[in-house]
Short mmCIF file of C-alpha atoms and ligand atoms in Angstrom, two decimals:
data_model
loop_
_atom_site.label_atom_id
_atom_site.label_comp_id
_atom_site.label_asym_id
_atom_site.label_seq_id
_atom_site.Cartn_x
_atom_site.Cartn_y
_atom_site.Cartn_z
CA UNK A 163 -46.31 -16.72 8.00
CA UNK A 164 -43.58 -14.87 10.62
CA UNK A 165 -42.71 -11.83 10.25
CA UNK A 166 -39.43 -10.91 11.69
CA UNK A 167 -37.04 -7.66 12.05
CA UNK A 168 -33.43 -8.08 12.78
CA UNK A 169 -30.63 -5.80 13.83
CA UNK A 170 -26.81 -6.04 14.35
CA UNK A 171 -25.92 -3.02 16.92
CA UNK A 172 -22.72 -1.52 17.84
CA UNK A 173 -18.72 -2.64 17.00
CA UNK A 174 -19.25 -5.21 14.90
CA UNK A 175 -17.42 -8.99 15.13
CA UNK A 176 -16.66 -11.97 12.51
CA UNK A 177 -20.12 -13.59 13.34
CA UNK A 178 -22.57 -11.36 13.11
CA UNK A 179 -23.89 -12.78 9.47
CA UNK A 180 -23.19 -16.53 10.55
CA UNK A 181 -25.78 -15.71 13.01
CA UNK A 182 -28.34 -14.28 11.12
CA UNK A 183 -28.34 -17.25 8.71
CA UNK A 184 -28.53 -19.60 11.66
CA UNK A 185 -31.75 -17.78 13.10
CA UNK A 186 -33.24 -17.64 9.69
CA UNK A 187 -32.48 -21.24 8.96
CA UNK A 188 -34.01 -22.26 11.97
CA UNK A 189 -36.95 -20.04 11.49
CA UNK A 190 -37.52 -21.01 7.68
CA UNK A 191 -37.50 -24.91 8.92
CA UNK A 192 -40.35 -24.08 11.70
CA UNK A 193 -42.70 -21.57 10.09
CA UNK A 194 -41.91 -22.19 6.00
CA UNK A 195 -43.31 -18.82 4.97
CA UNK A 196 -40.94 -15.81 6.26
CA UNK A 197 -40.91 -11.86 6.13
CA UNK A 198 -37.37 -10.33 6.95
CA UNK A 199 -36.98 -6.35 7.72
CA UNK A 200 -32.90 -6.22 8.18
CA UNK A 201 -32.59 -3.00 9.47
CA UNK A 202 -29.99 -1.08 8.57
CA UNK A 203 -27.24 0.17 10.52
CA UNK A 204 -28.26 -0.81 13.72
CA UNK A 205 -30.91 0.83 15.58
CA UNK A 206 -30.85 3.63 13.59
CA UNK A 207 -32.65 1.87 10.90
CA UNK A 208 -35.29 0.63 13.25
CA UNK A 209 -35.71 4.33 14.39
CA UNK A 210 -35.90 5.67 11.22
CA UNK A 211 -37.83 2.89 9.23
CA UNK A 212 -34.87 1.76 7.07
CA UNK A 213 -34.42 -1.95 6.06
CA UNK A 214 -33.79 -4.04 4.02
CA UNK A 215 -36.84 -6.79 2.84
CA UNK A 216 -34.63 -9.86 2.57
CA UNK A 217 -35.85 -13.47 1.80
CA UNK A 218 -34.12 -16.39 3.50
CA UNK A 219 -32.35 -17.20 0.48
CA UNK A 220 -30.16 -13.72 0.89
CA UNK A 221 -28.85 -15.63 3.93
CA UNK A 222 -27.38 -18.43 2.01
CA UNK A 223 -23.55 -18.59 1.60
CA UNK A 224 -23.04 -16.11 4.90
CA UNK A 225 -21.62 -18.57 7.71
CA UNK A 226 -17.90 -17.43 6.61
CA UNK A 227 -18.43 -14.49 5.94
CA UNK A 228 -17.36 -11.46 7.68
CA UNK A 229 -18.71 -7.92 9.30
CA UNK A 230 -22.41 -7.36 8.50
CA UNK A 231 -24.79 -7.22 5.76
CA UNK A 232 -27.08 -4.95 7.34
CA UNK A 233 -24.39 -2.46 8.83
CA UNK A 234 -23.97 -0.88 12.37
CA UNK A 235 -23.64 1.79 14.81
CA UNK A 236 -23.50 2.50 18.26
CA UNK A 237 -26.48 4.24 19.81
CA UNK A 238 -25.43 4.58 24.09
CA UNK A 239 -27.82 3.39 25.94
CA UNK A 240 -27.16 6.58 28.64
CA UNK A 241 -28.56 8.74 26.18
CA UNK A 242 -31.78 6.57 24.89
CA UNK A 243 -34.08 9.09 26.20
CA UNK A 244 -32.51 11.66 24.54
CA UNK A 245 -33.67 12.87 21.17
CA UNK A 246 -31.59 12.43 18.29
CA UNK A 247 -30.09 15.76 16.77
CA UNK A 248 -33.14 16.14 14.51
CA UNK A 249 -35.75 15.81 17.46
CA UNK A 250 -36.22 13.04 16.81
CA UNK A 251 -37.36 10.70 20.03
CA UNK A 252 -35.69 6.80 19.68
CA UNK A 253 -37.66 4.48 21.66
CA UNK A 254 -41.22 5.77 20.54
CA UNK A 255 -39.57 6.31 16.49
CA UNK A 256 -38.74 1.95 16.89
CA UNK A 257 -42.37 1.34 18.49
CA UNK A 258 -43.64 2.80 15.39
CA UNK A 259 -41.84 1.62 13.11
CA UNK A 260 -42.44 -2.08 14.82
CA UNK A 261 -46.20 -1.70 14.96
CA UNK A 262 -45.95 -0.51 11.32
CA UNK A 263 -44.37 -3.12 9.83
CA UNK A 264 -46.07 -5.31 11.84
CA UNK A 265 -43.56 -7.27 13.03
CA UNK A 266 -44.19 -10.81 15.15
CA UNK A 267 -40.22 -10.25 16.54
CA UNK A 268 -37.19 -8.27 16.75
CA UNK A 269 -33.93 -9.71 16.86
CA UNK A 270 -31.37 -7.78 18.18
CA UNK A 271 -27.24 -8.91 17.86
CA UNK A 272 -25.59 -6.80 20.15
CA UNK A 273 -22.94 -6.39 22.94
CA UNK A 274 -24.11 -4.69 26.67
CA UNK A 275 -25.29 -1.62 25.34
CA UNK A 276 -27.11 -2.78 22.53
CA UNK A 277 -28.75 -5.48 24.66
CA UNK A 278 -29.92 -2.71 27.60
CA UNK A 279 -31.77 -1.05 24.43
CA UNK A 280 -33.21 -4.21 23.63
CA UNK A 281 -34.33 -5.45 27.62
CA UNK A 282 -36.00 -1.50 27.07
CA UNK A 283 -38.15 -2.29 23.71
CA UNK A 284 -39.32 -5.88 25.27
CA UNK A 285 -40.43 -3.55 28.30
CA UNK A 286 -41.99 -1.33 26.22
CA UNK A 287 -44.01 -3.98 24.88
CA UNK A 288 -41.88 -4.99 21.72
CA UNK A 289 -41.47 -9.00 21.08
CA UNK A 290 -37.38 -8.91 21.30
CA UNK A 291 -35.25 -11.82 21.51
CA UNK A 292 -31.18 -11.01 21.84
CA UNK A 293 -28.03 -12.48 20.71
CA UNK A 294 -24.66 -12.17 22.72
CA UNK A 295 -22.56 -9.94 20.14
CA UNK A 296 -18.76 -9.26 20.99
CA UNK A 297 -15.05 -10.00 20.83
CA UNK A 298 -14.67 -8.82 24.29
CA UNK A 299 -16.57 -11.53 25.64
CA UNK A 300 -17.70 -9.56 28.65
CA UNK A 301 -21.58 -10.15 28.51
CA UNK A 302 -22.87 -10.84 32.16
CA UNK A 303 -24.88 -14.45 31.65
CA UNK A 304 -22.87 -16.32 29.06
CA UNK A 305 -19.32 -18.29 29.12
CA UNK A 306 -18.99 -17.19 25.59
CA UNK A 307 -19.78 -13.95 22.75
CA UNK A 308 -19.66 -15.14 19.10
CA UNK A 309 -16.58 -13.51 18.09
CA UNK A 310 -14.58 -13.87 20.63
CA UNK A 311 -12.83 -17.22 19.62
CA UNK A 312 -12.18 -15.26 16.32
CA UNK A 313 -10.42 -12.48 17.97
CA UNK A 314 -8.27 -14.38 19.65
CA UNK A 315 -7.20 -16.40 16.64
CA UNK A 316 -6.52 -12.67 15.08
CA UNK A 317 -4.44 -11.45 17.99
CA UNK A 318 -3.13 -14.78 18.50
CA UNK A 319 -1.39 -14.76 15.13
CA UNK A 320 -0.43 -10.99 15.30
CA UNK A 321 1.62 -12.20 18.35
CA UNK A 322 2.91 -15.48 16.31
CA UNK A 323 3.99 -12.72 13.83
CA UNK A 324 5.49 -10.66 16.19
CA UNK A 325 7.52 -13.08 18.11
CA UNK A 326 9.65 -14.31 14.98
CA UNK A 327 11.12 -10.37 14.40
CA UNK A 328 11.26 -9.89 17.58
CA UNK A 329 13.62 -12.70 17.68
CA UNK A 330 15.13 -11.99 14.37
CA UNK A 331 16.04 -8.69 15.89
CA UNK A 332 16.62 -9.40 19.69
CA UNK A 333 14.19 -6.37 20.29
CA UNK A 334 11.22 -5.84 23.05
CA UNK A 335 7.88 -5.29 21.44
CA UNK A 336 4.43 -3.81 23.18
CA UNK A 337 1.21 -5.84 21.42
CA UNK A 338 -1.92 -3.41 22.04
CA UNK A 339 -5.02 -6.09 22.48
CA UNK A 340 -8.35 -4.80 22.33
CA UNK A 341 -10.13 -3.92 25.36
CA UNK A 342 -10.71 -1.15 27.23
CA UNK A 343 -12.66 -2.28 30.23
CA UNK A 344 -12.17 -6.28 30.38
CA UNK A 345 -8.91 -8.74 28.92
CA UNK A 346 -10.18 -11.72 28.22
CA UNK A 347 -8.85 -11.54 24.59
CA UNK A 348 -5.55 -10.44 25.79
CA UNK A 349 -5.27 -12.85 28.50
CA UNK A 350 -6.10 -15.72 26.03
CA UNK A 351 -4.04 -14.78 22.95
CA UNK A 352 -1.51 -13.66 25.46
CA UNK A 353 -1.52 -17.33 26.72
CA UNK A 354 -1.62 -18.70 23.17
CA UNK A 355 0.96 -16.34 21.41
CA UNK A 356 3.24 -17.06 24.21
CA UNK A 357 3.70 -13.69 25.88
CA UNK A 358 5.98 -13.06 28.92
CA UNK A 359 3.86 -10.52 29.97
CA UNK A 360 0.18 -9.80 30.25
CA UNK A 361 -1.15 -6.33 31.45
CA UNK A 362 -4.97 -6.60 32.11
CA UNK A 363 -7.55 -3.62 32.81
CA UNK A 364 -8.80 -5.71 35.87
CA UNK A 365 -5.18 -6.75 37.21
CA UNK A 366 -3.28 -2.99 37.72
CA UNK A 367 0.32 -3.40 37.37
CA UNK A 368 3.22 -2.61 38.90
CA UNK A 369 5.81 -1.55 36.17
CA UNK A 370 8.80 -2.47 38.54
CA UNK A 371 7.57 -6.18 38.35
CA UNK A 372 7.21 -6.05 34.41
CA UNK A 373 10.69 -4.48 34.43
CA UNK A 374 12.31 -7.74 36.87
CA UNK A 375 10.29 -9.94 33.99
CA UNK A 376 11.39 -8.10 30.85
CA UNK A 377 15.31 -8.27 31.96
CA UNK A 378 14.72 -12.01 33.28
CA UNK A 379 13.62 -13.09 29.46
CA UNK A 380 15.91 -10.98 28.26
CA UNK A 381 18.87 -12.15 29.87
CA UNK A 382 17.43 -15.96 29.20
CA UNK A 383 16.18 -15.73 25.23
CA UNK A 384 17.47 -12.15 24.03
CA UNK A 385 14.09 -10.68 23.44
CA UNK A 386 10.50 -10.12 25.01
CA UNK A 387 6.83 -9.69 24.42
CA UNK A 388 4.62 -7.84 26.54
CA UNK A 389 1.05 -8.23 25.40
CA UNK A 390 -0.90 -5.04 26.73
CA UNK A 391 -4.76 -4.71 27.00
CA UNK A 392 -6.24 -1.33 25.71
CA UNK A 393 -7.51 -0.16 29.44
CA UNK A 394 -4.30 -1.54 31.16
CA UNK A 395 -2.89 0.75 33.90
CA UNK A 396 -0.52 1.61 37.03
CA UNK A 397 -1.51 0.54 40.67
CA UNK A 398 -1.07 4.59 41.29
CA UNK A 399 -3.32 5.16 38.50
CA UNK A 400 -5.96 2.61 39.32
CA UNK A 401 -5.73 3.56 42.95
CA UNK A 402 -6.52 7.37 42.49
CA UNK A 403 -10.28 8.72 43.41
CA UNK A 404 -12.76 8.32 40.13
CA UNK A 405 -12.51 11.97 39.26
CA UNK A 406 -9.03 12.46 39.61
CA UNK A 407 -8.02 9.40 36.94
CA UNK A 408 -10.31 10.17 34.39
CA UNK A 409 -8.02 13.67 34.50
CA UNK A 410 -4.82 11.20 34.32
CA UNK A 411 -5.98 9.10 31.54
CA UNK A 412 -6.81 12.46 29.60
CA UNK A 413 -3.79 14.10 30.41
CA UNK A 414 -2.02 10.01 29.16
CA UNK A 415 -4.53 10.10 26.42
CA UNK A 416 -3.12 13.70 25.04
CA UNK A 417 0.55 12.23 25.18
CA UNK A 418 -0.02 8.86 23.92
CA UNK A 419 -2.65 7.31 20.87
CA UNK A 420 -2.40 4.52 22.79
CA UNK A 421 -1.59 2.72 26.68
CA UNK A 422 1.28 0.23 24.39
CA UNK A 423 3.16 3.69 23.76
CA UNK A 424 3.06 4.84 26.92
CA UNK A 425 4.79 1.34 28.06
CA UNK A 426 6.83 1.29 25.73
CA UNK A 427 8.14 4.76 27.16
CA UNK A 428 8.03 3.03 30.14
CA UNK A 429 10.68 0.30 29.02
CA UNK A 430 12.64 3.01 27.19
CA UNK A 431 13.42 4.17 30.90
CA UNK A 432 15.09 0.78 31.77
CA UNK A 433 15.98 -1.06 29.15
CA UNK A 434 19.02 0.02 26.04
CA UNK A 435 17.17 -2.68 23.67
CA UNK A 436 15.14 -1.66 20.33
CA UNK A 437 11.62 -1.22 21.45
CA UNK A 438 8.61 -1.16 19.11
CA UNK A 439 5.20 -0.79 19.23
CA UNK A 440 2.55 -3.85 17.02
CA UNK A 441 -1.56 -2.69 17.51
CA UNK A 442 -3.37 -5.49 15.38
CA UNK A 443 -6.19 -2.69 16.07
CA UNK A 444 -9.57 -3.86 14.87
CA UNK A 445 -8.51 -6.88 12.34
CA UNK A 446 -9.08 -8.36 15.62
CA UNK A 447 -13.01 -7.91 14.52
CA UNK A 448 -12.48 -8.22 10.95
CA UNK A 449 -12.41 -11.59 8.30
CA UNK A 450 -14.20 -14.26 8.15
CA UNK A 451 -15.70 -16.12 11.75
CA UNK A 452 -13.32 -19.01 12.93
CA UNK A 453 -14.50 -22.65 12.93
CA UNK A 454 -15.88 -22.03 17.00
CA UNK A 455 -18.15 -19.56 16.18
CA UNK A 456 -19.40 -20.53 13.09
CA UNK A 457 -20.77 -23.50 15.43
CA UNK A 458 -21.55 -21.27 18.09
CA UNK A 459 -23.56 -19.25 16.32
CA UNK A 460 -25.51 -21.74 14.53
CA UNK A 461 -26.26 -23.32 17.88
CA UNK A 462 -27.20 -19.56 18.84
CA UNK A 463 -29.26 -19.46 15.89
CA UNK A 464 -31.07 -22.24 16.08
CA UNK A 465 -32.25 -21.66 19.76
CA UNK A 466 -33.29 -17.93 19.02
CA UNK A 467 -35.65 -19.67 16.61
CA UNK A 468 -37.08 -21.77 19.48
CA UNK A 469 -37.55 -19.50 21.42
CA UNK A 470 -39.33 -17.47 18.88
CA UNK A 471 -41.77 -20.33 18.30
CA UNK A 472 -42.61 -21.07 22.02
CA UNK A 473 -43.13 -17.42 22.18
CA UNK A 474 -40.61 -16.83 24.80
CA UNK A 475 -39.54 -12.94 24.28
CA UNK A 476 -37.35 -10.94 26.31
CA UNK A 477 -34.51 -13.25 26.37
CA UNK A 478 -30.73 -13.74 25.61
CA UNK A 479 -29.64 -16.76 23.93
CA UNK A 480 -26.67 -17.52 26.14
CA UNK A 481 -23.75 -20.50 26.61
CA UNK A 482 -23.45 -21.63 29.69
CA UNK A 483 -21.09 -24.75 30.58
CA UNK A 484 -21.53 -25.84 27.23
CA UNK A 485 -25.42 -26.17 26.76
CA UNK A 486 -27.02 -23.32 24.76
CA UNK A 487 -29.95 -21.67 26.71
CA UNK A 488 -31.67 -18.26 27.41
CA UNK A 489 -32.13 -15.69 30.09
CA UNK A 490 -34.10 -13.00 30.57
CA UNK A 491 -32.61 -10.23 29.42
CA UNK A 492 -33.20 -7.68 32.45
CA UNK A 493 -30.99 -9.60 34.57
CA UNK A 494 -27.72 -9.42 32.18
CA UNK A 495 -28.49 -5.92 31.28
CA UNK A 496 -26.27 -3.10 32.56
CA UNK A 497 -23.97 -5.90 33.91
CA UNK A 498 -20.59 -6.76 32.63
CA UNK A 499 -18.10 -10.32 32.88
CA UNK A 500 -14.70 -9.11 34.50
CA UNK A 501 -11.90 -11.49 34.29
CA UNK A 502 -12.38 -12.65 37.13
CA UNK A 503 -8.53 -12.07 39.28
CA UNK A 504 -8.62 -16.11 41.04
CA UNK A 505 -9.56 -17.41 37.37
CA UNK A 506 -7.55 -20.75 36.57
CA UNK A 507 -6.32 -19.34 33.23
CA UNK A 508 -4.08 -16.65 35.58
CA UNK A 509 -3.08 -19.26 37.92
CA UNK A 510 -1.70 -21.72 35.60
CA UNK A 511 -0.01 -18.79 33.11
CA UNK A 512 1.82 -17.84 36.41
CA UNK A 513 3.01 -21.36 37.04
CA UNK A 514 4.17 -20.67 33.36
CA UNK A 515 5.88 -17.78 34.30
CA UNK A 516 4.23 -15.15 32.35
CA UNK A 517 4.13 -12.06 34.61
CA UNK A 518 0.80 -10.06 35.28
CA UNK A 519 2.92 -7.30 37.15
CA UNK A 520 0.30 -7.81 39.85
O1 F6P B 134 -16.18 -3.69 21.68
C1 F6P B 134 -15.55 -4.21 21.17
C2 F6P B 134 -14.36 -3.02 20.86
O2 F6P B 134 -13.33 -3.97 19.52
C3 F6P B 134 -13.48 -3.13 22.18
O3 F6P B 134 -12.18 -4.05 22.21
C4 F6P B 134 -12.59 -1.87 21.67
O4 F6P B 134 -12.15 -1.36 22.72
C5 F6P B 134 -13.40 -1.28 20.79
O5 F6P B 134 -14.66 -1.99 20.11
C6 F6P B 134 -13.07 -0.34 19.64
O6 F6P B 134 -14.34 0.37 19.26
P1 F6P B 134 -14.22 1.41 17.67
O7 F6P B 134 -14.67 0.62 16.83
O8 F6P B 134 -15.34 2.61 18.00
O9 F6P B 134 -13.34 2.22 17.24
#
């Protein structure tokens, strides 16, 4: 019999339930008998000992169900050693819950910050296995995180819908795609949706180059689509020292609800055409996982079960060159996987005439 704890932490995404289902199916086949403790709302549940006791049957039918049956919340790693407002110490409480429930292992489904906490718990002596969750695909050490492909599908569909209405009305549309620090979703959905301009956080833009691309597109086709990642910024701002940059961005946040409105304003300075903003927002994290994510998380779940069987803890399940593998949590903790500027997809997009404003 195995006593397994599970939690989902950070922003949700489409295949969290599918991942848990994969882990449970794998473990059930290996161990037969399981006691499953699903902690409510991420690390909070582990801290306060709030959990659902689940049976393997509870994971049936979850392959295609979005969201997370456990709930989730954010708990910044930089505050991990600070007590909660009620004085509760986080790490000692989590260790206590783990010990009280006599868990054999804790599976953490999370993004960068959550995996840092998972690594810390491993260093504190708990048996931990991590699974790479995030629509942003920014976890270092894995080619793919679960949620990413589903988010690309949603964002691409949003651009498709904008495309037809932009064409009908001869408008310029600024479509804002999720990603504050990294632009993977914007890059891939932008290409898949046929955007004319793609602006990424990793590639600060020159507005004059964006104008030129939009001008050409308006002349050729009469409508244009600019895809902008939440964290995109101009070259001038990117060049500023950290403190000044923070101040300028804070000022902009006062003026604009988000970056797409700022880019739309810049467009208004140059073009007489109608300009509109479209923001798919959290729809990119919602709904059912696509087939790719269902396959990926089934494979990830099986790997997690194998790691647990081998008592190979402190590891993160990853995909490398289409092989499912595992790397030490310590190796990935604290590193982000940015869009590399020599990425082949960027070069290809440029060949197709897509402007990055660089
Ligand atoms: O990390 C996933 C993500 O969806 C980002 O792409 C986005 O910037 C952020 O979370 C939004 O966070 P929240 O759910 O707190 O609004």
